[in-house]
mmCIF file of C-alpha atoms in Angstrom:
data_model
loop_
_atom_site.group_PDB
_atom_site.id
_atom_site.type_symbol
_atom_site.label_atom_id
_atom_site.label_comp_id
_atom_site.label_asym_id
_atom_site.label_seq_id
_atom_site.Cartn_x
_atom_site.Cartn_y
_atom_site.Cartn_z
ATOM 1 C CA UNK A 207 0.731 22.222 -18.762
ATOM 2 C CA UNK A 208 0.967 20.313 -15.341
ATOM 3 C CA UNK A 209 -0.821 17.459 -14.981
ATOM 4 C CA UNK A 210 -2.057 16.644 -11.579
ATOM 5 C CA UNK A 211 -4.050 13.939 -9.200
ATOM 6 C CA UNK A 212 -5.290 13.822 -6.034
ATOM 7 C CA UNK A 213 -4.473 10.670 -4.022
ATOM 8 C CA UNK A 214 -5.320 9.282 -0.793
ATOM 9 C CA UNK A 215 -4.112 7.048 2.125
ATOM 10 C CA UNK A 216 -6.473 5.601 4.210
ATOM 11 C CA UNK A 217 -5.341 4.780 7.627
ATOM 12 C CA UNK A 218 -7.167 2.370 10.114
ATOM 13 C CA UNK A 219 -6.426 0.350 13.077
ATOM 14 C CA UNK A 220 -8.246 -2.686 12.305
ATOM 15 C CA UNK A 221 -9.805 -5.490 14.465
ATOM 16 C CA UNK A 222 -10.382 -9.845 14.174
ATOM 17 C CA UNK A 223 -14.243 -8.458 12.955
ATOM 18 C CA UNK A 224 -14.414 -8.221 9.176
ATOM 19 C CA UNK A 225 -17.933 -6.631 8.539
ATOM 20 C CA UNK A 226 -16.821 -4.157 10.922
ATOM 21 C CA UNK A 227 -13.545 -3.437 9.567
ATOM 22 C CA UNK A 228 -15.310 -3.517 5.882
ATOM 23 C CA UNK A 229 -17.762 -0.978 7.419
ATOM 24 C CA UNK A 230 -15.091 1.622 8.499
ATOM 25 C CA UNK A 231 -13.199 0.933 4.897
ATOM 26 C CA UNK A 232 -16.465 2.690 3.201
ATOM 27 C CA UNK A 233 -16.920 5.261 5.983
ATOM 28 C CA UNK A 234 -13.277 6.614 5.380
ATOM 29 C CA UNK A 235 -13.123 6.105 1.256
ATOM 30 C CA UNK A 236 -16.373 8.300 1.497
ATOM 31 C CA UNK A 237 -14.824 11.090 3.210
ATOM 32 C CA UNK A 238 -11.963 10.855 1.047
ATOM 33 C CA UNK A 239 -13.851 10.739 -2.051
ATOM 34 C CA UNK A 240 -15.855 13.313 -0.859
ATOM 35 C CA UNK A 241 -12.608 15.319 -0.679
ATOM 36 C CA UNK A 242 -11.770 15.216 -4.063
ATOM 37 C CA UNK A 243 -9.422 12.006 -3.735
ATOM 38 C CA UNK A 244 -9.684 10.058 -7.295
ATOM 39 C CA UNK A 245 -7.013 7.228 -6.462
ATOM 40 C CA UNK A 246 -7.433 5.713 -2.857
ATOM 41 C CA UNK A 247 -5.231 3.400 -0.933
ATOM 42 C CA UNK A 248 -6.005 1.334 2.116
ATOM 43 C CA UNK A 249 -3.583 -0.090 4.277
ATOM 44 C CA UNK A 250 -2.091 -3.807 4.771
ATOM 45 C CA UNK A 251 -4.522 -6.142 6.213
ATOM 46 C CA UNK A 252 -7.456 -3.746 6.240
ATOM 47 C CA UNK A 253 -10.107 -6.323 6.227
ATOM 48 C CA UNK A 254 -8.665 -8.555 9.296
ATOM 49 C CA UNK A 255 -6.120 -8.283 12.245
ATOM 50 C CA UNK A 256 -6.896 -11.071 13.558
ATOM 51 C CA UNK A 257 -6.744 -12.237 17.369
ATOM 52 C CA UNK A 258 -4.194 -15.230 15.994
ATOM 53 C CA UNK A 259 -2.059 -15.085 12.863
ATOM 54 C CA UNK A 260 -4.425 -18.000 11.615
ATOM 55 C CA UNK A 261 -7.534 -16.706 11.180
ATOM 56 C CA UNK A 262 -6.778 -14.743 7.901
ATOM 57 C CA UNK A 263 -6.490 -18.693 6.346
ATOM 58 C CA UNK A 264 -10.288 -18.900 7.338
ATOM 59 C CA UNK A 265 -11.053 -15.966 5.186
ATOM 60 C CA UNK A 266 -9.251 -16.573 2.426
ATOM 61 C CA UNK A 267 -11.090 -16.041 -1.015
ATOM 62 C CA UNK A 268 -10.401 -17.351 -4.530
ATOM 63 C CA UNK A 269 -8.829 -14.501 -6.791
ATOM 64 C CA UNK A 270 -11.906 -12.731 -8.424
ATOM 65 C CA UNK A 271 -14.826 -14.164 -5.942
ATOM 66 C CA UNK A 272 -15.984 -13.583 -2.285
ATOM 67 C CA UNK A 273 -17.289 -11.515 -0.179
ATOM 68 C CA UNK A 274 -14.243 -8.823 0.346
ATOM 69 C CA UNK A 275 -13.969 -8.768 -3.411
ATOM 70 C CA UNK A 276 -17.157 -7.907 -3.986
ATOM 71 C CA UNK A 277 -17.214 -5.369 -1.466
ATOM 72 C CA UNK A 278 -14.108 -3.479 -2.867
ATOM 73 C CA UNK A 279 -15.709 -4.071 -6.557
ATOM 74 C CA UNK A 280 -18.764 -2.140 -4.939
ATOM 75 C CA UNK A 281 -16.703 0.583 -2.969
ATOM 76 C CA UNK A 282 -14.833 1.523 -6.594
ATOM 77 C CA UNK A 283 -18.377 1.434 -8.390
ATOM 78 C CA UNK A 284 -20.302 3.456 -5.817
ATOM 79 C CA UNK A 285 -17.706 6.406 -5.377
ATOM 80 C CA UNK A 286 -16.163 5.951 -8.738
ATOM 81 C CA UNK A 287 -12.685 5.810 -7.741
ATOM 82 C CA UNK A 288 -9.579 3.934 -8.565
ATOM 83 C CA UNK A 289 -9.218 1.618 -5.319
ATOM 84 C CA UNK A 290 -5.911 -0.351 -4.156
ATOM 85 C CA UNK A 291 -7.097 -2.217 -2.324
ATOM 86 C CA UNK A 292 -4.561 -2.770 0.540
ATOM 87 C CA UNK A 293 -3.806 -6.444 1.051
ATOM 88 C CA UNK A 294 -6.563 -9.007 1.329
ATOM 89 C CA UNK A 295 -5.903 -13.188 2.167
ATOM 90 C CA UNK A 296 -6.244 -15.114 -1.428
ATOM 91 C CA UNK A 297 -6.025 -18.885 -1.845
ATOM 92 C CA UNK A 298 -2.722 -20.215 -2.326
ATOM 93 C CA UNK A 299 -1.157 -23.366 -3.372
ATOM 94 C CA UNK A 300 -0.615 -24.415 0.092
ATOM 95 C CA UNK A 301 -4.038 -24.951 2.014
ATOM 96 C CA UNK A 302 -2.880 -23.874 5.660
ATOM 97 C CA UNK A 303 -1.490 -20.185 4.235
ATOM 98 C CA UNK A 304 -2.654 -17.190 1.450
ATOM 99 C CA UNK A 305 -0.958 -14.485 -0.549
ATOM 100 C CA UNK A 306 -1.555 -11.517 1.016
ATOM 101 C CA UNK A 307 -2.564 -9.571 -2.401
ATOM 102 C CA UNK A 308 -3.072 -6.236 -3.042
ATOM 103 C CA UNK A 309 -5.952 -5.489 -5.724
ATOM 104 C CA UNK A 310 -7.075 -2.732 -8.093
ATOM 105 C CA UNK A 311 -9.962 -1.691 -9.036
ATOM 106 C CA UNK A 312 -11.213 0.606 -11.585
ATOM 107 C CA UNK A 313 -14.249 2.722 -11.148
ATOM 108 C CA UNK A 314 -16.299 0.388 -13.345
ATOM 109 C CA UNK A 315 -15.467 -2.241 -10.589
ATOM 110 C CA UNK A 316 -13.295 -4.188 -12.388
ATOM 111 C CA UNK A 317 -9.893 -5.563 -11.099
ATOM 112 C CA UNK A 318 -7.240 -4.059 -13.277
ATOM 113 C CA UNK A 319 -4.259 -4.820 -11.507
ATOM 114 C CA UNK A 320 -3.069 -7.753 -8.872
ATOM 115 C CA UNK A 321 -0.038 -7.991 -7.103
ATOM 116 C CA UNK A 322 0.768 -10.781 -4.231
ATOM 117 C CA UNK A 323 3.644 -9.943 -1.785
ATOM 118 C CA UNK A 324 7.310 -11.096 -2.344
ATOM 119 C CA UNK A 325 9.248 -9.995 0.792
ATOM 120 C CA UNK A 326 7.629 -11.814 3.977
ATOM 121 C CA UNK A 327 8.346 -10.029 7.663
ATOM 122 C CA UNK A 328 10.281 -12.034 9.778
ATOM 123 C CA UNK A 329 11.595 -10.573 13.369
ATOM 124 C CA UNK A 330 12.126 -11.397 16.880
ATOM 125 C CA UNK A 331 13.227 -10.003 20.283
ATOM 126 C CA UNK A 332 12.776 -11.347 23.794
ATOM 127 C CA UNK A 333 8.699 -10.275 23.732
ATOM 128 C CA UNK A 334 7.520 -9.339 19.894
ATOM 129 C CA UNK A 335 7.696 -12.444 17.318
ATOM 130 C CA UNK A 336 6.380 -11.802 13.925
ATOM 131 C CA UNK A 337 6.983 -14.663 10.903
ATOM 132 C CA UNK A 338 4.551 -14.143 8.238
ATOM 133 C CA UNK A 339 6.392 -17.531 6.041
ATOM 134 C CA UNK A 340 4.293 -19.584 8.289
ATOM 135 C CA UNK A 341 0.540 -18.125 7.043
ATOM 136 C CA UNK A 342 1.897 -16.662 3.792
ATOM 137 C CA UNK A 343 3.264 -17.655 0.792
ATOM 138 C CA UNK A 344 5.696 -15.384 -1.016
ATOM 139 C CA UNK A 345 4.672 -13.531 -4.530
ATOM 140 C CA UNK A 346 7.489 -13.449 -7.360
ATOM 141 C CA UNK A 347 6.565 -11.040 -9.956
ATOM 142 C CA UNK A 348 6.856 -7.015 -9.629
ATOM 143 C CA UNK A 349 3.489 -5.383 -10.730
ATOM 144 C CA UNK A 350 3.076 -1.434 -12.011
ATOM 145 C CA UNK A 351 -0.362 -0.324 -13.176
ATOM 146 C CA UNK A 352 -1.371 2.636 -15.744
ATOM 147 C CA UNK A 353 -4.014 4.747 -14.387
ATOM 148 C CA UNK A 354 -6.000 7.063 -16.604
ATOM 149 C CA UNK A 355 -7.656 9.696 -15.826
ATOM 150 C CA UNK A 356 -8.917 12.925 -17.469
ATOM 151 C CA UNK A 357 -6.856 11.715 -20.692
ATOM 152 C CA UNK A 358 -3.648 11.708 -18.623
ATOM 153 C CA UNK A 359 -2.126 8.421 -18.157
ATOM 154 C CA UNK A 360 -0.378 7.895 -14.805
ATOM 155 C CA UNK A 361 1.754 4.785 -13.535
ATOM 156 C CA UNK A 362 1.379 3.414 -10.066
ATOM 157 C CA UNK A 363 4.470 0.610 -8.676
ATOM 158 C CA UNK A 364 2.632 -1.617 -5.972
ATOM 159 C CA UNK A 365 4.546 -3.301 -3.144
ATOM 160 C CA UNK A 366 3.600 -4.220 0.100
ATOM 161 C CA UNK A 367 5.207 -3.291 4.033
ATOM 162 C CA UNK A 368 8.109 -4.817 4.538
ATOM 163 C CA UNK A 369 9.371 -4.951 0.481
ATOM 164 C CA UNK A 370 10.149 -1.183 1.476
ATOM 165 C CA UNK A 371 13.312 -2.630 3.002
ATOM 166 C CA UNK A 372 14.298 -3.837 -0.722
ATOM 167 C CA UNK A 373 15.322 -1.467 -3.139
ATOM 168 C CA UNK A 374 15.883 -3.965 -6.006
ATOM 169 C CA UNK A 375 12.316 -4.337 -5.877
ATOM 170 C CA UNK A 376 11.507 -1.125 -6.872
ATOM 171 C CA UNK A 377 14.309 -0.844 -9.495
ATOM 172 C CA UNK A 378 12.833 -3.518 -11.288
ATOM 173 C CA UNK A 379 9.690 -1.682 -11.850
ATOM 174 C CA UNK A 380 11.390 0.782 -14.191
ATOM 175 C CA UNK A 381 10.553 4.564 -14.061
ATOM 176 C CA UNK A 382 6.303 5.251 -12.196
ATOM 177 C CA UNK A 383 4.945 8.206 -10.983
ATOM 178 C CA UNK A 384 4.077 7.241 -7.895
ATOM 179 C CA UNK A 385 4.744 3.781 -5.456
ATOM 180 C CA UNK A 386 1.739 3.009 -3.336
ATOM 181 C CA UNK A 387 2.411 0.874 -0.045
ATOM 182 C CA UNK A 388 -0.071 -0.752 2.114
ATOM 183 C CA UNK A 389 2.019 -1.778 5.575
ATOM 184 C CA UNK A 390 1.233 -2.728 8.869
ATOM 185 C CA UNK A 391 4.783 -1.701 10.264
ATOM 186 C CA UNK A 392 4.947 -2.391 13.928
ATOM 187 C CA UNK A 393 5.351 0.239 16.529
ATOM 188 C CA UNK A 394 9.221 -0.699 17.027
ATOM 189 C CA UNK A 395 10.416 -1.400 13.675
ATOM 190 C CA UNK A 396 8.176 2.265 12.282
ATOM 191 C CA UNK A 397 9.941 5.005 15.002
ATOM 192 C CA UNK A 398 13.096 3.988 13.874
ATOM 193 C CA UNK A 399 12.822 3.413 9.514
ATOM 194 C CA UNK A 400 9.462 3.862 8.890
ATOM 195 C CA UNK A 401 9.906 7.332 7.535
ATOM 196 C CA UNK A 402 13.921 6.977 6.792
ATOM 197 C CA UNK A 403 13.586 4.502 4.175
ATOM 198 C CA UNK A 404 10.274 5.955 2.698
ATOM 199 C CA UNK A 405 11.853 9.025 1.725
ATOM 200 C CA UNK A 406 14.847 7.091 0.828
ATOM 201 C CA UNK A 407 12.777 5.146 -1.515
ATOM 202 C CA UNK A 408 11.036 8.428 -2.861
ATOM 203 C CA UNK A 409 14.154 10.439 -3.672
ATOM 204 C CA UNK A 410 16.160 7.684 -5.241
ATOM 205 C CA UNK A 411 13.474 6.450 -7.412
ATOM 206 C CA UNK A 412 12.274 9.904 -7.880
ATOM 207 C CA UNK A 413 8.743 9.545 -7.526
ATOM 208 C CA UNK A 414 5.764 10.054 -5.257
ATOM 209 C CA UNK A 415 5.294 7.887 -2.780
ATOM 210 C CA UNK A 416 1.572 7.251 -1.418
ATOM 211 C CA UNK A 417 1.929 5.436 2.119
ATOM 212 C CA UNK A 418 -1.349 3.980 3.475
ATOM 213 C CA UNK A 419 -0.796 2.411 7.025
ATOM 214 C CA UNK A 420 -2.219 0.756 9.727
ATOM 215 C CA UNK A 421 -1.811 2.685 13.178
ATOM 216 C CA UNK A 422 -3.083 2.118 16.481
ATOM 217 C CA UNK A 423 -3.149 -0.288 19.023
ATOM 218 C CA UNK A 424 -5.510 -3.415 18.055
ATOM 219 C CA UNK A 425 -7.995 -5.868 19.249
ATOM 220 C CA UNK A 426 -4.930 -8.453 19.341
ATOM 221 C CA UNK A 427 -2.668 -6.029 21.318
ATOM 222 C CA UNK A 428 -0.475 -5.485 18.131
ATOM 223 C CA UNK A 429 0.248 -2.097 18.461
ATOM 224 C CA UNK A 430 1.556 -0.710 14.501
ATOM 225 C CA UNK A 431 3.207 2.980 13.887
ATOM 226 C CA UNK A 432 0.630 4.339 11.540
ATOM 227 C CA UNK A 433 2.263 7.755 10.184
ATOM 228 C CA UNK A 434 0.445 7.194 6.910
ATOM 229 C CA UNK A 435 1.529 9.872 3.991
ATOM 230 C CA UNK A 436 2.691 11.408 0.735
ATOM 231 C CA UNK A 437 5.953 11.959 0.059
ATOM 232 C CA UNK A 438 6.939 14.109 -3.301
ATOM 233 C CA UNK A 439 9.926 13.074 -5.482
ATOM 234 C CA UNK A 440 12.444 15.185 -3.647
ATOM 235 C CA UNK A 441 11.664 13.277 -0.460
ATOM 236 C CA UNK A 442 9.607 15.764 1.022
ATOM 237 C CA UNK A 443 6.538 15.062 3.219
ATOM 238 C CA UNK A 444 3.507 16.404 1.913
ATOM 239 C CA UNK A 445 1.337 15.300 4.060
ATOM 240 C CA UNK A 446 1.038 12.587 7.083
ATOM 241 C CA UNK A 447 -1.178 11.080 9.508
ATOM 242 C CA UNK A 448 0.611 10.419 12.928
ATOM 243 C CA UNK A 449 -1.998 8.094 14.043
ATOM 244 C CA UNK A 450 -5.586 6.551 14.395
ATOM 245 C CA UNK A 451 -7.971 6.674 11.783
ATOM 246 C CA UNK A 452 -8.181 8.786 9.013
ATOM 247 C CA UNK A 453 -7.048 9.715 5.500
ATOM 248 C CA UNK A 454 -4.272 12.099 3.945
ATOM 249 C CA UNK A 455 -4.405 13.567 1.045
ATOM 250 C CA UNK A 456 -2.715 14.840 -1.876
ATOM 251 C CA UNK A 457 -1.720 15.819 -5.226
ATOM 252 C CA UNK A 458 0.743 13.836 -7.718
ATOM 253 C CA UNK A 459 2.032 16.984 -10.017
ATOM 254 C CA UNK A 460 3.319 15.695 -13.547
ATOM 255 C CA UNK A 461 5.604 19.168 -13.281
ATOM 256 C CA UNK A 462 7.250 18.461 -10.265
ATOM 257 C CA UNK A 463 7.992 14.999 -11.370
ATOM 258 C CA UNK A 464 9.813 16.321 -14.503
ATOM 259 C CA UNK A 465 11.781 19.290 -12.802
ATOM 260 C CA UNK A 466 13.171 16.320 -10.387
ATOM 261 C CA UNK A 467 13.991 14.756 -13.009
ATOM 262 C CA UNK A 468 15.325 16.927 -15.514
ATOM 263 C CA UNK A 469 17.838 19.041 -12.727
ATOM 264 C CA UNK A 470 19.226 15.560 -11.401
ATOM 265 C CA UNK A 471 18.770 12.830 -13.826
ATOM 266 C CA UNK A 472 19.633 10.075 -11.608
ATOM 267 C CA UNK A 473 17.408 6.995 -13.443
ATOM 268 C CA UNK A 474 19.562 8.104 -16.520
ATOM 269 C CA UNK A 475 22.862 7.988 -14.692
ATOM 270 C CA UNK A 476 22.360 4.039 -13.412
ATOM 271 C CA UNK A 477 25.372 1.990 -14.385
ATOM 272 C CA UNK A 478 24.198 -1.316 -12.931
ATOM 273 C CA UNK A 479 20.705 -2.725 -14.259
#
């Protein structure tokens, strides 16, 4: 018997306020909830684009306390949801940067899952600059998280924007149902590879991948590609959000995962590990 989920990816454009950008969070997990979603993704720096690259420092919160933290802890409670919880700023060992950290939370509230990001953006032409090694310090370990739900267990691989360009990332999570990415890709990098190398990703890891995006043009004049979605195993879209706010939805199906799979078993075929 097929097994399924529905899944959602939230997609914002948000601004240097954080209650407001907390505010619109809720509004859009509500309507997604309200649809039937049971896991929920938000995108990359959902809580704070701010006006300089700085001000996420200033809002930086120790792992497990705060006032974003408790706000996502409530969001997960209130609709009874399983929450990842895009990418907020936690304290790092360096006091001028974070770890941009992407959280779960079950829908008791409690964080289940934690996973800081590895690959940090770096890129340049003669008018966009973009170094995140200068506010953020780089995560080392791969994280995967069992979900269950309805007595079916599912596995979620967490990563963050730009690790997408990394497929040995994803290889060292082993075999998950579905990768869930909070990104902020910007408007010039996304036309070209934003959806290229997710379906790349999907087909030769064989498994879902739920895309949750930032995508608009923001209070800092950072303009980012949204085109939030679900992509199925055999690198299909599903479902997408070209952009502005909103939320697309979807449903992981344990049978189509298998028949992938089973008629091309590529995981089983690896030579190099």
């Amino acid at each position: 018997m097929a097994n399924k989920l529905t899944v959602a990816a939230i997609q914002m454009i948000s601004s240097a306020n954080l209650a407001d950008n907390l505010r619109t969070a809720e509004r859009l997990i509500k309507n997604a909830s309200d649809q039937g979603a049971v896991v929920l993704a938000l995108p990359e720096y959902f809580c704070l684009m701010g006006l300089a690259d700085t001000d996420k420092v200033k809002v930086r919160e120790t792992f497990g306390r705060g006032p974003i933290q408790d706000a996502l802890q409530g969001f997960a409670q209130k609709y009874r949801i399983f929450l990842i919880a895009g990418t907020i700023p936690l304290e790092a060992s360096d006091p001028l940067k974070v770890l941009n950290a992407s959280l779960v939370f079950n829908p008791e509230g409690q964080c289940i899952a934690r996973y800081d990001k590895i690959h940090l953006f770096g890129f340049q032409t003669s008018n966009e600059r973009y170094q995140e090694s200068e506010t953020i310090e780089a995560g080392s370990q791969p994280t995967t998280v069992r979900i269950l739900h309805e007595g079916n267990e599912w596995v979620f691989g967490l990563s963050i924007c730009y690790d997408l360009r990394f497929p040995e990332l994803y290889r060292q999570q082993a075999e998950v149902d579905c990768q869930v990415i909070p990104a902020a890709f910007t408007h010039t990098t996304g036309k070209d590879h934003w959806e290229i190398l997710l379906r790349a990703r999907a087909i030769e890891n064989q498994c879902y991948f739920l895309a949750s995006a930032q995508g608009g043009l923001h209070q800092n004049q950072r303009r980012t590609w949204g085109q939030s979605m679900l992509v199925d195993p055999w690198g299909n879209i599903v479902s997408e959000l070209a952009a502005g706010e909103g939320c697309v939805l979807g449903e992981l199906d344990s049978t189509a995962l298998e028949e992938v799979r089973s008629k091309l078993p590529a995981l089983k075929h690896r030579k190099l590990v």
